[in-house]
Amino acid sequence: MSKATLKLDDKELEFPIITGSEGEQAIDIGNLRSATGLITLDQGFVNTGSCESAITFIDGEKGILRYRGYRIEELAEKSSFLEVAYLLVRGELPTPAELEEFRHSITIHTMLHEDFRRFYGGFPKSAHPMAVVSAVTAALSTFYPDSLDPDDPLHVEICTKRLLAKLPTIAAYAFKHSIGQPFMYPDNRLGYAANFLRMMFATPCEEYLVDEVIAKALDLLLILHADHEQNCSTSTVRVVGSSRANLFASISSGVSALWGPLHGGANQAVIEMLQSMEKQGLSGKQFLDKVKDKQSGIRLMGFGHRVYKNFDPRAKIIKKTCTEVLQRLNKQTKLLDLAMELEEIALRDEYFVERKLYPNVDFYSGIIYQAIGIPVDMFTVIFAIGRLPGWIAHWTEMHEQGFRISRPRQVYTGATERTLVPLAQRG
Ligand code: ACO
């Protein structure tokens, strides 16, 4: 198949078919409007490709996820988050020397400008940390005017390193501010995940030793969240970047997009759902009956995905890690038991089977976060730390490829032209 034909009344038009490296095909409708005066309407972009990209491949039917050609299962088993970040941002896995240079260059940027303390002080303690993280990320552009030019590769390089280095610090400070504890400076002797855990949980008064099992589990979660092609937040980063907004501003908008409960906010929603089931003493079946009743407006959070219609490979890996972490920490597993009960019933239930609804990445991740002491409203913040290299990779790819400003069209359904009646004569 190399062309698609569109018949409009007695006119026939041909459109080229683009084929990707994994064989998926798209009709290139780039000249549709100029040739026909028509546009396409595709709510939620369910059938619309917004770009060509060489970063991440997903086959939602087969449950395949690969970053730059590497299977997520293999990356989860054999690599670290910084290696994956390098892979996404630079295109290839690093050699040991390249990784060391990358690690060092990120490590030396982990501190935040001291003036940010006053900035944090302006937020109410009750502020949601995603709001704080989005605001502080945008504010980085006020502190670093030397790295804002999207056309200067050196600016982009420095901005990339600053973001990767500072986001865990920004996130941990948001938490410390909310509980009124002193900010903990980064400890650059530690690895990426371990440093974040220390900034979250240490205080200046006591020695804090990072549990390596927990640091490893967190590193794995970051890997699993690192990219997911044109999802809501990544598309947002691209759209904002397409106006030639700087990288800090574009990433800040990605954080905001990720916050919503239908996207990254789902991990928080899952725990809240499980806790409310526990509180109300609802069994898995009783809760799922509510979900299936459309009038209730209740969804099984952590289930369903726009792309995965068979299983989410990340959910499989997380489920295994979840069991291991809980065992290691000797934590009570009530919420995990409830989650497994829900999964088991839902996977056999006609409602979920028919609609191809399976556990997604968020179904078990919240249980791990909770077990390691991360407060619920910080869950999505950790997702943001994980997704950061993906956002940067997509923003950079778009700039390297060349782009036009993202500007969808619409089908107008409002009033047709009418005459304005002066205010005094109205009503
Ligand atoms: N619980 C109950 N029913 C569901 C669920 C769910 N979690 N997800 C979808 N459905 C139903 C819908 O009601 C709809 O039913 P209908 O055909 O009878 O009207 C059908 O399945 C299709 O659902 P859509 O909302 O059209 O699917 P869409 O692809 O637009 O949405 C989404 C995908 C947003 C992920 C959805 O499945 C959902 O809301 N899931 C719960 C939230 C969640 O876990 N989000 C995290 C996604 S992963 C991520 O962002 C990292």
Tab-separated table of C-alpha atoms and ligand atoms in Angstrom:
chain	number	residue	atom	x	y	z
A	1	MET	CA	0.000	0.000	0.000
A	2	SER	CA	1.635	3.264	-1.074
A	3	LYS	CA	-1.336	5.580	-1.593
A	4	ALA	CA	-4.784	6.149	-0.125
A	5	THR	CA	-7.617	7.440	-2.271
A	6	LEU	CA	-10.306	9.769	-0.951
A	7	LYS	CA	-13.504	10.126	-2.968
A	8	LEU	CA	-15.320	13.416	-2.475
A	9	ASP	CA	-18.450	13.621	-4.618
A	10	ASP	CA	-17.060	13.042	-8.128
A	11	LYS	CA	-13.502	14.048	-7.241
A	12	GLU	CA	-10.787	11.529	-6.335
A	13	LEU	CA	-7.698	12.529	-4.407
A	14	GLU	CA	-4.617	10.512	-3.594
A	15	PHE	CA	-2.619	10.768	-0.391
A	16	PRO	CA	0.784	9.168	0.217
A	17	ILE	CA	1.160	6.458	2.856
A	18	ILE	CA	4.074	6.819	5.234
A	19	THR	CA	5.523	3.580	6.633
A	20	GLY	CA	7.449	3.485	9.902
A	21	SER	CA	10.440	1.257	10.668
A	22	GLU	CA	8.179	-1.249	12.469
A	23	GLY	CA	5.734	-1.338	9.566
A	24	GLU	CA	2.964	0.854	10.995
A	25	GLN	CA	1.383	3.043	8.353
A	26	ALA	CA	-0.139	6.504	8.225
A	27	ILE	CA	-1.962	8.481	5.562
A	28	ASP	CA	-0.126	11.757	5.047
A	29	ILE	CA	-2.930	14.320	4.804
A	30	GLY	CA	-0.564	17.310	4.825
A	31	ASN	CA	-2.252	18.863	1.754
A	32	LEU	CA	-5.850	17.788	2.505
A	33	ARG	CA	-7.157	21.245	3.331
A	34	SER	CA	-5.417	23.003	0.498
A	35	ALA	CA	-6.713	20.378	-1.954
A	36	THR	CA	-10.266	20.020	-0.643
A	37	GLY	CA	-11.045	22.818	1.826
A	38	LEU	CA	-11.801	20.080	4.365
A	39	ILE	CA	-10.116	19.207	7.614
A	40	THR	CA	-10.213	15.998	9.667
A	41	LEU	CA	-11.992	15.830	13.019
A	42	ASP	CA	-10.466	13.428	15.527
A	43	GLN	CA	-11.375	14.125	19.117
A	44	GLY	CA	-8.628	13.105	21.537
A	45	PHE	CA	-6.301	12.513	18.530
A	46	VAL	CA	-7.193	8.820	18.650
A	47	ASN	CA	-6.333	8.365	14.952
A	48	THR	CA	-3.916	11.213	14.491
A	49	GLY	CA	-0.139	10.999	14.303
A	50	SER	CA	1.376	14.342	15.212
A	51	CYS	CA	4.960	13.609	14.167
A	52	GLU	CA	7.482	11.027	13.033
A	53	SER	CA	9.670	9.965	15.946
A	54	ALA	CA	12.622	7.611	16.430
A	55	ILE	CA	12.532	7.517	20.233
A	56	THR	CA	9.985	5.027	21.534
A	57	PHE	CA	8.047	2.207	19.910
A	58	ILE	CA	4.834	0.834	21.375
A	59	ASP	CA	2.725	-1.992	20.020
A	60	GLY	CA	-0.369	-1.714	22.165
A	61	GLU	CA	-1.894	-4.937	20.856
A	62	LYS	CA	1.175	-7.035	21.656
A	63	GLY	CA	2.171	-5.176	24.838
A	64	ILE	CA	5.558	-4.100	23.430
A	65	LEU	CA	7.464	-1.046	24.671
A	66	ARG	CA	10.970	-0.225	23.439
A	67	TYR	CA	13.139	2.839	23.984
A	68	ARG	CA	15.402	3.434	20.959
A	69	GLY	CA	14.922	-0.225	20.005
A	70	TYR	CA	15.672	-1.734	23.439
A	71	ARG	CA	12.922	-3.730	25.156
A	72	ILE	CA	11.680	-2.231	28.399
A	73	GLU	CA	12.064	-5.596	30.142
A	74	GLU	CA	15.767	-5.675	29.227
A	75	LEU	CA	16.382	-2.057	30.195
A	76	ALA	CA	14.616	-2.655	33.519
A	77	GLU	CA	16.801	-5.651	34.240
A	78	LYS	CA	20.194	-4.499	32.993
A	79	SER	CA	20.427	-0.706	33.055
A	80	SER	CA	20.098	2.274	35.374
A	81	PHE	CA	17.898	5.351	35.088
A	82	LEU	CA	20.829	7.568	34.097
A	83	GLU	CA	21.815	5.129	31.347
A	84	VAL	CA	18.227	5.211	30.083
A	85	ALA	CA	18.166	9.013	30.299
A	86	TYR	CA	21.370	9.098	28.223
A	87	LEU	CA	19.856	6.644	25.733
A	88	LEU	CA	16.697	8.708	25.304
A	89	VAL	CA	18.361	12.100	25.125
A	90	ARG	CA	21.469	11.153	23.122
A	91	GLY	CA	20.072	8.273	21.035
A	92	GLU	CA	22.506	5.476	22.025
A	93	LEU	CA	23.444	3.635	25.196
A	94	PRO	CA	26.588	5.161	26.764
A	95	THR	CA	29.968	3.481	27.100
A	96	PRO	CA	31.209	3.330	30.735
A	97	ALA	CA	33.329	6.460	30.136
A	98	GLU	CA	30.418	8.319	28.530
A	99	LEU	CA	28.111	7.360	31.382
A	100	GLU	CA	30.639	8.540	33.948
A	101	GLU	CA	31.031	11.876	32.158
A	102	PHE	CA	27.215	12.218	31.931
A	103	ARG	CA	26.731	11.288	35.594
A	104	HIS	CA	29.378	13.788	36.659
A	105	SER	CA	27.967	16.588	34.526
A	106	ILE	CA	24.529	16.051	36.035
A	107	THR	CA	25.795	15.641	39.570
A	108	ILE	CA	27.533	19.016	39.560
A	109	HIS	CA	24.240	20.751	38.786
A	110	THR	CA	22.066	19.224	41.535
A	111	MET	CA	21.955	22.284	43.813
A	112	LEU	CA	19.254	24.921	43.468
A	113	HIS	CA	20.046	28.625	43.566
A	114	GLU	CA	19.703	29.769	47.196
A	115	ASP	CA	17.189	32.443	46.196
A	116	PHE	CA	14.727	29.643	45.479
A	117	ARG	CA	14.281	29.312	49.246
A	118	ARG	CA	12.256	32.523	49.255
A	119	PHE	CA	10.312	31.311	46.246
A	120	TYR	CA	9.326	28.110	48.109
A	121	GLY	CA	8.483	30.193	51.170
A	122	GLY	CA	5.754	31.942	49.163
A	123	PHE	CA	3.781	28.735	48.597
A	124	PRO	CA	1.151	27.624	51.127
A	125	LYS	CA	2.258	24.481	52.967
A	126	SER	CA	-0.854	22.773	51.643
A	127	ALA	CA	0.100	23.409	47.992
A	128	HIS	CA	0.033	20.311	45.799
A	129	PRO	CA	3.685	19.483	45.001
A	130	MET	CA	2.902	19.152	41.281
A	131	ALA	CA	1.865	22.826	41.277
A	132	VAL	CA	5.075	23.741	43.108
A	133	VAL	CA	7.257	21.620	40.807
A	134	SER	CA	5.647	23.066	37.689
A	135	ALA	CA	6.089	26.629	38.986
A	136	VAL	CA	9.704	26.138	40.120
A	137	THR	CA	10.603	24.432	36.835
A	138	ALA	CA	9.227	27.390	34.869
A	139	ALA	CA	11.071	29.727	37.257
A	140	LEU	CA	14.401	28.090	36.355
A	141	SER	CA	14.204	30.151	33.166
A	142	THR	CA	14.366	33.314	35.300
A	143	PHE	CA	17.580	32.130	36.975
A	144	TYR	CA	19.337	30.758	33.885
A	145	PRO	CA	18.850	33.192	30.992
A	146	ASP	CA	22.138	31.802	29.632
A	147	SER	CA	20.545	28.540	28.463
A	148	LEU	CA	17.212	29.523	26.939
A	149	ASP	CA	17.945	29.639	23.215
A	150	PRO	CA	16.300	26.602	21.566
A	151	ASP	CA	18.535	27.058	18.511
A	152	ASP	CA	21.836	26.954	20.380
A	153	PRO	CA	22.938	23.333	20.967
A	154	LEU	CA	25.115	24.400	23.901
A	155	HIS	CA	22.169	26.137	25.590
A	156	VAL	CA	20.020	23.046	25.080
A	157	GLU	CA	22.776	20.801	26.439
A	158	ILE	CA	23.228	22.875	29.609
A	159	CYS	CA	19.495	23.253	30.091
A	160	THR	CA	19.076	19.463	29.725
A	161	LYS	CA	21.694	18.782	32.385
A	162	ARG	CA	20.265	21.389	34.733
A	163	LEU	CA	16.787	19.921	34.428
A	164	LEU	CA	17.903	16.306	34.946
A	165	ALA	CA	20.056	17.364	37.884
A	166	LYS	CA	17.671	19.761	39.599
A	167	LEU	CA	14.259	18.134	39.220
A	168	PRO	CA	14.799	15.665	42.118
A	169	THR	CA	16.007	18.576	44.278
A	170	ILE	CA	13.012	20.709	43.260
A	171	ALA	CA	10.683	17.801	44.053
A	172	ALA	CA	12.230	16.970	47.438
A	173	TYR	CA	12.178	20.654	48.460
A	174	ALA	CA	8.456	20.810	47.608
A	175	PHE	CA	7.922	17.964	50.082
A	176	LYS	CA	10.184	19.429	52.769
A	177	HIS	CA	8.393	22.773	52.485
A	178	SER	CA	5.008	21.073	52.910
A	179	ILE	CA	6.055	19.476	56.210
A	180	GLY	CA	8.117	22.392	57.489
A	181	GLN	CA	11.449	20.557	57.579
A	182	PRO	CA	14.765	22.104	56.510
A	183	PHE	CA	15.783	21.522	52.914
A	184	MET	CA	18.491	18.891	52.574
A	185	TYR	CA	21.235	19.775	50.121
A	186	PRO	CA	21.990	17.073	47.556
A	187	ASP	CA	24.755	14.620	48.423
A	188	ASN	CA	26.644	14.105	45.197
A	189	ARG	CA	28.343	10.933	46.423
A	190	LEU	CA	25.020	9.149	46.067
A	191	GLY	CA	23.325	7.755	42.994
A	192	TYR	CA	20.378	9.519	41.359
A	193	ALA	CA	17.544	7.697	43.168
A	194	ALA	CA	19.455	7.401	46.470
A	195	ASN	CA	20.170	11.132	46.482
A	196	PHE	CA	16.484	11.874	45.968
A	197	LEU	CA	15.498	9.553	48.827
A	198	ARG	CA	18.000	11.247	51.114
A	199	MET	CA	16.767	14.736	50.208
A	200	MET	CA	13.219	13.538	50.933
A	201	PHE	CA	13.724	11.691	54.186
A	202	ALA	CA	16.940	12.849	55.874
A	203	THR	CA	17.129	15.705	58.368
A	204	PRO	CA	20.260	17.618	59.377
A	205	CYS	CA	20.029	16.179	62.916
A	206	GLU	CA	20.507	12.510	62.198
A	207	GLU	CA	22.488	10.247	59.971
A	208	TYR	CA	20.376	8.802	57.179
A	209	LEU	CA	21.407	5.642	55.393
A	210	VAL	CA	19.716	4.966	52.095
A	211	ASP	CA	18.313	1.451	51.781
A	212	GLU	CA	19.838	0.185	48.540
A	213	VAL	CA	16.879	-2.107	47.824
A	214	ILE	CA	14.541	0.858	47.968
A	215	ALA	CA	16.877	3.022	45.887
A	216	LYS	CA	17.031	0.246	43.279
A	217	ALA	CA	13.240	-0.107	43.217
A	218	LEU	CA	12.875	3.648	42.755
A	219	ASP	CA	15.495	3.657	39.994
A	220	LEU	CA	13.508	0.913	38.252
A	221	LEU	CA	10.277	2.883	38.535
A	222	LEU	CA	12.012	5.883	36.973
A	223	ILE	CA	13.185	3.700	34.067
A	224	LEU	CA	9.677	2.375	33.482
A	225	HIS	CA	8.258	5.899	33.351
A	226	ALA	CA	11.038	7.425	31.252
A	227	ASP	CA	9.162	7.685	27.960
A	228	HIS	CA	5.914	6.679	26.339
A	229	GLU	CA	5.902	8.356	22.921
A	230	GLN	CA	3.158	10.913	22.219
A	231	ASN	CA	1.235	10.749	25.521
A	232	CYS	CA	-0.634	13.766	26.884
A	233	SER	CA	2.280	15.403	28.721
A	234	THR	CA	4.863	14.683	26.002
A	235	SER	CA	2.540	16.066	23.349
A	236	THR	CA	2.088	19.113	25.577
A	237	VAL	CA	5.859	19.589	25.800
A	238	ARG	CA	6.055	19.375	21.998
A	239	VAL	CA	3.129	21.755	21.467
A	240	VAL	CA	4.542	24.340	23.855
A	241	GLY	CA	8.034	23.885	22.383
A	242	SER	CA	6.610	24.408	18.892
A	243	SER	CA	5.936	28.040	19.811
A	244	ARG	CA	9.715	28.239	20.369
A	245	ALA	CA	9.215	28.493	24.134
A	246	ASN	CA	12.411	27.571	25.998
A	247	LEU	CA	13.019	24.065	27.367
A	248	PHE	CA	12.357	24.980	31.040
A	249	ALA	CA	8.969	26.494	30.125
A	250	SER	CA	8.091	23.528	27.898
A	251	ILE	CA	8.956	20.997	30.625
A	252	SER	CA	6.958	22.978	33.181
A	253	SER	CA	3.887	22.611	30.965
A	254	GLY	CA	4.578	18.864	30.739
A	255	VAL	CA	4.521	18.664	34.547
A	256	SER	CA	1.123	20.396	34.577
A	257	ALA	CA	-0.275	18.042	31.928
A	258	LEU	CA	1.011	15.020	33.845
A	259	TRP	CA	-0.767	16.159	37.004
A	260	GLY	CA	-4.263	15.224	35.790
A	261	PRO	CA	-5.856	12.035	37.202
A	262	LEU	CA	-6.405	10.582	33.722
A	263	HIS	CA	-2.646	10.737	33.119
A	264	GLY	CA	0.140	10.714	35.741
A	265	GLY	CA	-2.228	11.585	38.562
A	266	ALA	CA	-3.716	8.109	38.275
A	267	ASN	CA	-1.119	6.597	40.661
A	268	GLN	CA	-2.410	8.872	43.430
A	269	ALA	CA	-6.004	8.084	42.428
A	270	VAL	CA	-5.319	4.328	42.672
A	271	ILE	CA	-4.142	4.511	46.274
A	272	GLU	CA	-7.034	6.770	47.212
A	273	MET	CA	-9.412	4.309	45.568
A	274	LEU	CA	-7.900	1.331	47.446
A	275	GLN	CA	-7.905	3.235	50.744
A	276	SER	CA	-11.526	4.241	50.327
A	277	MET	CA	-12.463	0.620	49.519
A	278	GLU	CA	-10.672	-0.488	52.659
A	279	LYS	CA	-12.382	2.190	54.757
A	280	GLN	CA	-15.825	1.331	53.446
A	281	GLY	CA	-15.118	-2.383	53.790
A	282	LEU	CA	-15.933	-2.977	50.116
A	283	SER	CA	-14.878	-6.227	48.494
A	284	GLY	CA	-13.325	-6.200	45.024
A	285	LYS	CA	-16.586	-7.443	43.523
A	286	GLN	CA	-18.700	-4.820	45.292
A	287	PHE	CA	-16.412	-2.054	44.074
A	288	LEU	CA	-16.323	-3.348	40.509
A	289	ASP	CA	-20.131	-3.488	40.451
A	290	LYS	CA	-20.067	0.246	41.166
A	291	VAL	CA	-17.502	0.822	38.407
A	292	LYS	CA	-19.659	-1.064	35.896
A	293	ASP	CA	-22.688	1.042	36.779
A	294	LYS	CA	-22.142	3.965	34.389
A	295	GLN	CA	-24.375	6.206	36.507
A	296	SER	CA	-21.839	6.038	39.352
A	297	GLY	CA	-19.175	7.840	37.305
A	298	ILE	CA	-16.569	5.699	39.101
A	299	ARG	CA	-13.651	4.292	37.117
A	300	LEU	CA	-11.279	1.542	38.109
A	301	MET	CA	-8.222	3.763	38.397
A	302	GLY	CA	-4.988	2.235	37.127
A	303	PHE	CA	-6.921	0.266	34.523
A	304	GLY	CA	-7.244	0.982	30.837
A	305	HIS	CA	-4.930	2.686	28.417
A	306	ARG	CA	-5.352	4.551	25.177
A	307	VAL	CA	-2.666	2.447	23.498
A	308	TYR	CA	-2.289	-0.857	25.382
A	309	LYS	CA	-5.188	-3.128	24.579
A	310	ASN	CA	-3.671	-6.405	25.746
A	311	PHE	CA	-1.400	-5.668	28.654
A	312	ASP	CA	0.924	-2.898	29.787
A	313	PRO	CA	4.440	-4.416	29.960
A	314	ARG	CA	5.398	-1.908	32.644
A	315	ALA	CA	2.575	-3.098	34.897
A	316	LYS	CA	3.943	-6.658	34.787
A	317	ILE	CA	7.407	-5.532	35.891
A	318	ILE	CA	6.014	-3.246	38.592
A	319	LYS	CA	3.758	-5.941	40.024
A	320	LYS	CA	6.796	-8.184	40.574
A	321	THR	CA	8.842	-5.357	42.138
A	322	CYS	CA	5.902	-4.402	44.319
A	323	THR	CA	5.760	-7.876	45.871
A	324	GLU	CA	9.561	-7.885	46.397
A	325	VAL	CA	9.647	-4.444	48.037
A	326	LEU	CA	6.771	-5.222	50.394
A	327	GLN	CA	8.414	-8.488	51.399
A	328	ARG	CA	11.754	-6.812	51.936
A	329	LEU	CA	10.202	-4.054	54.066
A	330	ASN	CA	7.995	-6.517	55.858
A	331	LYS	CA	5.054	-4.193	55.239
A	332	GLN	CA	1.428	-5.159	55.640
A	333	THR	CA	-0.011	-5.918	52.260
A	334	LYS	CA	-3.693	-5.073	52.661
A	335	LEU	CA	-3.723	-2.613	49.756
A	336	LEU	CA	-1.669	-4.957	47.576
A	337	ASP	CA	-4.087	-7.778	48.375
A	338	LEU	CA	-7.025	-5.547	47.437
A	339	ALA	CA	-5.309	-4.507	44.195
A	340	MET	CA	-4.599	-8.131	43.262
A	341	GLU	CA	-8.184	-9.077	44.051
A	342	LEU	CA	-9.485	-6.261	41.830
A	343	GLU	CA	-7.131	-7.267	39.026
A	344	GLU	CA	-8.094	-10.909	39.211
A	345	ILE	CA	-11.830	-10.235	39.094
A	346	ALA	CA	-11.595	-7.506	36.455
A	347	LEU	CA	-9.501	-9.612	34.076
A	348	ARG	CA	-12.274	-12.235	34.044
A	349	ASP	CA	-15.175	-9.781	33.937
A	350	GLU	CA	-16.984	-9.249	30.642
A	351	TYR	CA	-17.130	-5.440	31.100
A	352	PHE	CA	-13.327	-5.143	31.260
A	353	VAL	CA	-12.571	-7.930	28.783
A	354	GLU	CA	-14.894	-6.443	26.138
A	355	ARG	CA	-13.325	-2.999	26.466
A	356	LYS	CA	-9.785	-4.403	26.612
A	357	LEU	CA	-9.079	-2.834	29.986
A	358	TYR	CA	-5.916	-4.081	31.732
A	359	PRO	CA	-3.805	-2.794	34.630
A	360	ASN	CA	-1.601	0.075	33.524
A	361	VAL	CA	1.713	1.350	34.920
A	362	ASP	CA	-0.062	3.178	37.738
A	363	PHE	CA	-1.983	0.252	39.170
A	364	TYR	CA	0.858	-1.043	41.346
A	365	SER	CA	3.369	1.826	41.403
A	366	GLY	CA	1.484	3.742	44.121
A	367	ILE	CA	1.631	0.729	46.421
A	368	ILE	CA	5.433	0.699	46.140
A	369	TYR	CA	5.666	4.453	46.718
A	370	GLN	CA	3.470	4.163	49.768
A	371	ALA	CA	5.489	1.254	51.158
A	372	ILE	CA	8.713	3.251	50.899
A	373	GLY	CA	7.151	6.195	52.724
A	374	ILE	CA	6.459	8.559	49.823
A	375	PRO	CA	3.366	10.655	50.620
A	376	VAL	CA	0.473	10.183	48.225
A	377	ASP	CA	0.570	13.617	46.600
A	378	MET	CA	4.277	13.110	45.760
A	379	PHE	CA	3.546	10.026	43.595
A	380	THR	CA	2.957	11.998	40.419
A	381	VAL	CA	6.027	14.117	41.140
A	382	ILE	CA	8.154	10.957	40.982
A	383	PHE	CA	6.466	10.073	37.706
A	384	ALA	CA	7.549	13.515	36.453
A	385	ILE	CA	11.171	12.870	37.476
A	386	GLY	CA	11.033	9.611	35.534
A	387	ARG	CA	9.353	11.110	32.460
A	388	LEU	CA	11.757	14.051	32.248
A	389	PRO	CA	14.323	12.464	29.869
A	390	GLY	CA	11.492	11.446	27.541
A	391	TRP	CA	10.100	14.979	27.452
A	392	ILE	CA	13.564	16.382	26.745
A	393	ALA	CA	14.246	13.791	24.042
A	394	HIS	CA	10.998	14.641	22.239
A	395	TRP	CA	11.512	18.393	22.513
A	396	THR	CA	15.049	18.012	21.153
A	397	GLU	CA	14.010	15.643	18.368
A	398	MET	CA	11.347	18.111	17.257
A	399	HIS	CA	13.898	20.905	17.078
A	400	GLU	CA	16.382	18.737	15.202
A	401	GLN	CA	13.774	17.653	12.665
A	402	GLY	CA	12.372	21.118	12.044
A	403	PHE	CA	8.735	21.885	12.825
A	404	ARG	CA	5.786	24.187	12.353
A	405	ILE	CA	3.882	25.663	15.254
A	406	SER	CA	1.243	23.220	16.552
A	407	ARG	CA	-2.057	24.740	15.707
A	408	PRO	CA	-5.008	22.382	15.266
A	409	ARG	CA	-8.164	23.516	13.514
A	410	GLN	CA	-11.767	23.146	14.603
A	411	VAL	CA	-15.274	22.701	13.301
A	412	TYR	CA	-17.117	25.772	14.532
A	413	THR	CA	-20.571	25.034	16.005
A	414	GLY	CA	-21.444	28.382	17.604
A	415	ALA	CA	-23.822	31.148	16.574
A	416	THR	CA	-23.703	32.416	13.021
A	417	GLU	CA	-23.222	36.148	12.510
A	418	ARG	CA	-25.647	38.337	14.455
A	419	THR	CA	-26.037	42.036	15.110
A	420	LEU	CA	-24.949	43.490	18.432
A	421	VAL	CA	-27.833	45.060	20.359
A	422	PRO	CA	-26.515	47.966	22.496
A	423	LEU	CA	-26.407	47.185	26.243
A	424	ALA	CA	-29.185	49.645	27.172
A	425	GLN	CA	-31.579	47.963	24.751
A	426	ARG	CA	-30.872	44.393	25.971
A	427	GLY	CA	-32.849	42.373	28.531
B	1	ACO	N1	-12.749	1.900	34.517
B	1	ACO	C1	-13.970	1.670	34.001
B	1	ACO	N2	-14.292	1.834	32.706
B	1	ACO	C2	-13.324	2.262	31.896
B	1	ACO	C3	-12.012	2.538	32.365
B	1	ACO	C4	-11.746	2.345	33.726
B	1	ACO	N3	-10.531	2.569	34.228
B	1	ACO	N4	-11.255	2.960	31.332
B	1	ACO	C5	-12.056	2.959	30.266
B	1	ACO	N5	-13.308	2.534	30.594
B	1	ACO	C6	-14.452	2.343	29.697
B	1	ACO	C7	-15.089	3.667	29.327
B	1	ACO	O1	-16.131	4.007	30.223
B	1	ACO	C8	-15.591	3.358	27.940
B	1	ACO	O2	-16.748	2.584	28.058
B	1	ACO	P1	-17.970	2.739	26.991
B	1	ACO	O3	-17.375	2.311	25.669
B	1	ACO	O4	-19.026	1.846	27.509
B	1	ACO	O5	-18.347	4.189	27.011
B	1	ACO	C9	-14.500	2.480	27.345
B	1	ACO	O6	-13.924	1.798	28.478
B	1	ACO	C10	-13.422	3.230	26.583
B	1	ACO	O7	-12.889	4.223	27.462
B	1	ACO	P2	-12.322	5.630	26.994
B	1	ACO	O8	-12.379	6.567	28.149
B	1	ACO	O9	-13.014	6.026	25.723
B	1	ACO	O10	-10.830	5.235	26.667
B	1	ACO	P3	-9.655	6.235	26.445
B	1	ACO	O11	-8.662	5.555	25.574
B	1	ACO	O12	-10.167	7.566	25.995
B	1	ACO	O13	-9.069	6.474	27.909
B	1	ACO	C11	-7.847	6.168	29.908
B	1	ACO	C12	-7.927	5.863	28.401
B	1	ACO	C13	-7.970	7.681	30.137
B	1	ACO	C14	-6.490	5.716	30.417
B	1	ACO	C15	-9.000	5.430	30.621
B	1	ACO	O14	-8.864	4.027	30.435
B	1	ACO	C16	-9.066	5.756	32.117
B	1	ACO	O15	-9.732	6.744	32.497
B	1	ACO	N6	-8.377	4.941	32.991
B	1	ACO	C17	-8.355	5.225	34.408
B	1	ACO	C18	-7.333	6.313	34.678
B	1	ACO	C19	-5.892	5.792	34.568
B	1	ACO	O16	-5.552	4.759	35.102
B	1	ACO	N7	-5.054	6.585	33.860
B	1	ACO	C20	-3.642	6.272	33.698
B	1	ACO	C21	-3.332	5.932	32.280
B	1	ACO	S1	-1.646	5.454	32.131
B	1	ACO	C22	-0.805	6.894	32.166
B	1	ACO	O17	-1.268	7.952	31.820
B	1	ACO	C23	0.517	6.827	32.670
